[in-house]
CSV table of C-alpha atoms in Angstrom, one decimal:
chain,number,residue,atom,x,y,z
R,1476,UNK,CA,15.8,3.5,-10.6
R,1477,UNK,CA,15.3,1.5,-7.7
R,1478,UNK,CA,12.3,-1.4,-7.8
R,1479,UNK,CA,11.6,-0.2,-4.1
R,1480,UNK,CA,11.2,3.5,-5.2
R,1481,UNK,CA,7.8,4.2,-6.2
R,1482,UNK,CA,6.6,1.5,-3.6
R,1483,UNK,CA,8.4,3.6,-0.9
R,1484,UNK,CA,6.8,6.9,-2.3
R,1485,UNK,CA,3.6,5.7,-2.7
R,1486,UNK,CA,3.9,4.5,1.2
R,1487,UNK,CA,5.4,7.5,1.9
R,1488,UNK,CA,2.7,9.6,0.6
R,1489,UNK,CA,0.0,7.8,2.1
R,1490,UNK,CA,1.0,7.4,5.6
R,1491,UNK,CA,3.8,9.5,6.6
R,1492,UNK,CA,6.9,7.5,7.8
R,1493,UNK,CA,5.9,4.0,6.3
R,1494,UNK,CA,8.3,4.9,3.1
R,1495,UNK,CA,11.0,4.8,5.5
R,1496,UNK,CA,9.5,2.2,7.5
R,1497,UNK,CA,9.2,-0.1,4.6
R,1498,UNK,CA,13.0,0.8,3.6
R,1499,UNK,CA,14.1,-0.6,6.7
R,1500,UNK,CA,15.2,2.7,8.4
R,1501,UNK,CA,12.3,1.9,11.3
R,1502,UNK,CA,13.2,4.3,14.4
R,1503,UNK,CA,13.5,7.4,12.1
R,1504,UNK,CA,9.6,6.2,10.8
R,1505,UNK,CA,7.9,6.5,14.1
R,1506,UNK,CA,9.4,9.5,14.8
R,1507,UNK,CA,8.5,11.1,11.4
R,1508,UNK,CA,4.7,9.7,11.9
R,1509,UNK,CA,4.6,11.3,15.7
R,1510,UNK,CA,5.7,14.5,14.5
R,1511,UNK,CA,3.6,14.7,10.8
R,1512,UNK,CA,0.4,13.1,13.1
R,1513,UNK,CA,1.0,15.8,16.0
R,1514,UNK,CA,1.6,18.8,13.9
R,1515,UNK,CA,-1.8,17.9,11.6
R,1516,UNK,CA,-3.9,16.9,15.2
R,1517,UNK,CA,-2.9,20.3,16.8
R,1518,UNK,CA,-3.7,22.4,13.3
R,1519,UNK,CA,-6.9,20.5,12.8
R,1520,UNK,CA,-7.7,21.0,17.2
R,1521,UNK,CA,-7.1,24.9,16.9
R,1522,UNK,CA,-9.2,25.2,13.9
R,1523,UNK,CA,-6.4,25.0,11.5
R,1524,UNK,CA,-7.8,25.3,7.8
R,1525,UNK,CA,-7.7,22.0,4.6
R,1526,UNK,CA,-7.4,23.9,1.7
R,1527,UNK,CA,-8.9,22.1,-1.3
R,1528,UNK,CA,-8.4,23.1,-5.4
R,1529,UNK,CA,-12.4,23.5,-5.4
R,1530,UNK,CA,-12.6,26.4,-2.5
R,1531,UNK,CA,-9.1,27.4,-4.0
R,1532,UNK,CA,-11.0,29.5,-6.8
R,1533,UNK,CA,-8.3,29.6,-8.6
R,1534,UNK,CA,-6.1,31.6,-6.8
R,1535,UNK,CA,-2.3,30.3,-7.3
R,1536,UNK,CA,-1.7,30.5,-3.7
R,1537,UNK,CA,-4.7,29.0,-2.7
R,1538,UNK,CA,-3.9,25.9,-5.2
R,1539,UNK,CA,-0.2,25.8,-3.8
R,1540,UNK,CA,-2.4,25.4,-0.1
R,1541,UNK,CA,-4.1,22.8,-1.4
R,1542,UNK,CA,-1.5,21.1,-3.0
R,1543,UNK,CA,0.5,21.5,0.7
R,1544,UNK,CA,-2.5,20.7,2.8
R,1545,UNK,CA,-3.2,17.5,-0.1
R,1546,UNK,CA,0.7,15.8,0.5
R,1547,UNK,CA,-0.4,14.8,4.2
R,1548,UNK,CA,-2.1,11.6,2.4
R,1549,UNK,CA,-4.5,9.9,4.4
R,1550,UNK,CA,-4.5,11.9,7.3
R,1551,UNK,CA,-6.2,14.5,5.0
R,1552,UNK,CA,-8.6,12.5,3.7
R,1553,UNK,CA,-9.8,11.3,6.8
R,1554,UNK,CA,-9.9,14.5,7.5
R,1555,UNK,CA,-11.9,15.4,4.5
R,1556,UNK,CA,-14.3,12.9,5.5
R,1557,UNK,CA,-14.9,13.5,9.1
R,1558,UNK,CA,-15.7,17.0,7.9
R,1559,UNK,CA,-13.5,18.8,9.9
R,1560,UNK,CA,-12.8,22.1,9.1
R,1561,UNK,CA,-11.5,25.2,10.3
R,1562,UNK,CA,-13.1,28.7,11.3
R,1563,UNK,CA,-11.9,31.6,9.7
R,1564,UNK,CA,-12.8,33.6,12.6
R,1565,UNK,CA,-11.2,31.5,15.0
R,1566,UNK,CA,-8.1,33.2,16.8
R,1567,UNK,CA,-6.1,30.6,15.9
R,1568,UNK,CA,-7.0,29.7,12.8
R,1569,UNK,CA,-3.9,31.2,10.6
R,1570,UNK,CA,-2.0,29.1,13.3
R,1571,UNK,CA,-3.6,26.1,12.7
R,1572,UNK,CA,-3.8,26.4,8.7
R,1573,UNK,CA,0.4,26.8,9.1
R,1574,UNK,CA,0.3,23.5,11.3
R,1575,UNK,CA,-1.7,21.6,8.9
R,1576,UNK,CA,0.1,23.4,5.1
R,1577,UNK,CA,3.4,22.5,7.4
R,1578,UNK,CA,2.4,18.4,8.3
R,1579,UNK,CA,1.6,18.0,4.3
R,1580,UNK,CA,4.6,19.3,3.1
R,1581,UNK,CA,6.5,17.6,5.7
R,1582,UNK,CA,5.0,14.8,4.1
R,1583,UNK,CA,6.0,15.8,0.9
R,1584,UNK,CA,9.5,16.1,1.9
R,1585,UNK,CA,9.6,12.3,3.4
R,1586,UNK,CA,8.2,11.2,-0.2
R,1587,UNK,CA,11.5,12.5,-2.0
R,1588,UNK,CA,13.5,11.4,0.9
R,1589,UNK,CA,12.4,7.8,0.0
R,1590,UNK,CA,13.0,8.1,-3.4
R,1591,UNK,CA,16.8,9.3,-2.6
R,1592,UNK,CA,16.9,6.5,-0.4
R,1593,UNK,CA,16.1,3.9,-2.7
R,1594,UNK,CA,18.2,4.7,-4.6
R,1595,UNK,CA,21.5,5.2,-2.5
R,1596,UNK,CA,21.9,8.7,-2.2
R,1597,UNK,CA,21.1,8.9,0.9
R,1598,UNK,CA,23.5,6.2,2.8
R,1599,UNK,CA,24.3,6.7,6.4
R,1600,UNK,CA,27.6,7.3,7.5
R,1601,UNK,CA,29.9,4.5,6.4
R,1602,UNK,CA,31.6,2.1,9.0
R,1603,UNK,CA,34.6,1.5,9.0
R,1604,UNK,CA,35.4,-3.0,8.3
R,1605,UNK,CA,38.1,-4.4,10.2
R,1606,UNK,CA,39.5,-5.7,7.2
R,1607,UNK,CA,39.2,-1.5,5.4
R,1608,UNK,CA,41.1,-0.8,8.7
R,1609,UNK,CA,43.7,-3.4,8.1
R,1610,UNK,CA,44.3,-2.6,4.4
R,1611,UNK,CA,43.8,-6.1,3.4
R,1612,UNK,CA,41.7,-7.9,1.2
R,1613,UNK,CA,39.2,-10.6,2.9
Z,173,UNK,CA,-3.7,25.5,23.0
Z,174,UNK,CA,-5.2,28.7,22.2
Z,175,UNK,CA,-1.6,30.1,23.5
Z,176,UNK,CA,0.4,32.0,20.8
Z,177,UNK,CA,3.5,31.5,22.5
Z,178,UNK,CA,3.0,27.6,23.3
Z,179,UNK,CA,1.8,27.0,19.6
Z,180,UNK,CA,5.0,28.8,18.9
Z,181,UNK,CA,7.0,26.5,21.0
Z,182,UNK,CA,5.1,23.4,19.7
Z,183,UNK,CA,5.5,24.6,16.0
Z,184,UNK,CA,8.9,25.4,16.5
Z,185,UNK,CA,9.9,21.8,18.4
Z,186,UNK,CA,8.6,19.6,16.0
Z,187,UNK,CA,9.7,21.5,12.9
Z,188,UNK,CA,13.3,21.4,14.6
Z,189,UNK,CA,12.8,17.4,15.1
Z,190,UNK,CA,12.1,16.7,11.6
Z,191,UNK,CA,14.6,18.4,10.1
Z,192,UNK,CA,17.6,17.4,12.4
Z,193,UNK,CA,16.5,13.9,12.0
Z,194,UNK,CA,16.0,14.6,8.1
Z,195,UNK,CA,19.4,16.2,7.2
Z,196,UNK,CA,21.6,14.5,9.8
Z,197,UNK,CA,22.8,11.1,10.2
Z,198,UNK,CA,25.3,11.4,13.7
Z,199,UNK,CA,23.7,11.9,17.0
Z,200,UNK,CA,26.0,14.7,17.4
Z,201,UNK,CA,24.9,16.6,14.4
Z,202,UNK,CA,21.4,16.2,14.6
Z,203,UNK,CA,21.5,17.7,18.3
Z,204,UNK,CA,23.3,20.8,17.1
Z,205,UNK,CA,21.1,20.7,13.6
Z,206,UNK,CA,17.6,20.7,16.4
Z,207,UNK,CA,19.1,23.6,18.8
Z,208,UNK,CA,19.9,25.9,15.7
Z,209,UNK,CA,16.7,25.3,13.9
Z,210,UNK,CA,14.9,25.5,17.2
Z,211,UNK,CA,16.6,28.6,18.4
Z,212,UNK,CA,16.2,30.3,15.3
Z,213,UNK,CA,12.7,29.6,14.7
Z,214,UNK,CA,11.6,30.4,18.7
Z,215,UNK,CA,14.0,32.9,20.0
Z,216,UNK,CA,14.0,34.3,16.9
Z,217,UNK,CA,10.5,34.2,16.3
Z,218,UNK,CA,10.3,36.2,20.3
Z,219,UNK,CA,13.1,38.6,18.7
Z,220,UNK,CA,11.5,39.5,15.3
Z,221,UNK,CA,8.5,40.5,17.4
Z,222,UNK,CA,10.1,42.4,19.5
Z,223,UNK,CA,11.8,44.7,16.5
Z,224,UNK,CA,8.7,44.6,14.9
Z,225,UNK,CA,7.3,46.7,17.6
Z,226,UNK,CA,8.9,49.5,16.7
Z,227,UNK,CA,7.2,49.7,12.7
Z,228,UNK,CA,4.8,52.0,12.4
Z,229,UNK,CA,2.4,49.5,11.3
Z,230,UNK,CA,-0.8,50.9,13.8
């Protein structure tokens, strides 16, 4: 394992995209906070739903909601704190509980993709060295 | 925002960035990777709906 894995994760998982930012891969981490930020802004803005395990009741789904809703980090519990939550009678509210369930596991995804990163089993594409080319040793 | 079709379009968009840029490395790839995903989940989406229409589900 990696000594920049669970650093990474724990970036990862608390503001989406700085994982990958602190790995060094920078343009694919503002592009991964834009879109995690964006889809949790327009699920919260049409009334979008944060599950939580102590509405959940104990309904399994309701726990894997919460559990979904829970990987988006910070962004959730800022949004935990501001109070903002959505309306069950709201036309759009299935729609925005889908935005919001997808941003955290988005999240979640970008937390293992760090991990594989760290350690190398994610490399990008290999270039090919002038000397590889060549055949011959430097 | 209150569309169904735009969320739709939105949803679909940004789901289709994150993967392409996810599971591909080339530019190349991760063009064809955001079409497919975006097709499937928009046009798609449009298509279920309309076969849908015909279920007896009144």
């Amino acid at each position: 394992m990696n000594g920049r894995s669970i650093p990474a994760m724990l970036l990862a998982l608390a503001v989406p995209g700085a994982g990958h930012f602190y790995l060094g891969r920078r343009n694919v981490a503002v592009a991964y906070f834009c879109i995690v930020v964006f889809m949790f802004a327009v699920g919260l803005s049409i009334d979008g739903d944060l599950y939580t395990p102590s509405t959940s009741g104990g309904g399994s789904l309701k726990m894997l909601a919460s559990f979904a809703s829970m990987g988006a980090g910070l962004l959730y519990v800022i949004a935990m704190a501001l109070h903002v939550s959505g309306s069950v009678i709201s036309a759009t509210y299935e729609y925005g509980s889908t935005f919001t369930l997808t941003a955290g596991l988005m999240n979640l995804l970008l937390v293992l993709d760090c991990w594989d990163i760290a350690n190398g089993r994610k490399d990008p594409p290999a270039q090919a060295e002038p000397d590889e080319a060549d055949g011959t040793d430097a | 925002m209150r569309n169904h079709m735009v969320l739709m379009f939105l949803y679909a968009v940004a789901t289709a960035l994150f993967f392409a840029l996810l599971w591909k490395d080339e530019r190349r790839a991760r063009i064809r990777t955001f079409v497919v995903i975006f097709c499937a989940l928009f046009l798609g989406g449009i298509a279920l709906g309309w076969v849908m229409y015909f279920a007896p589900y009144r």
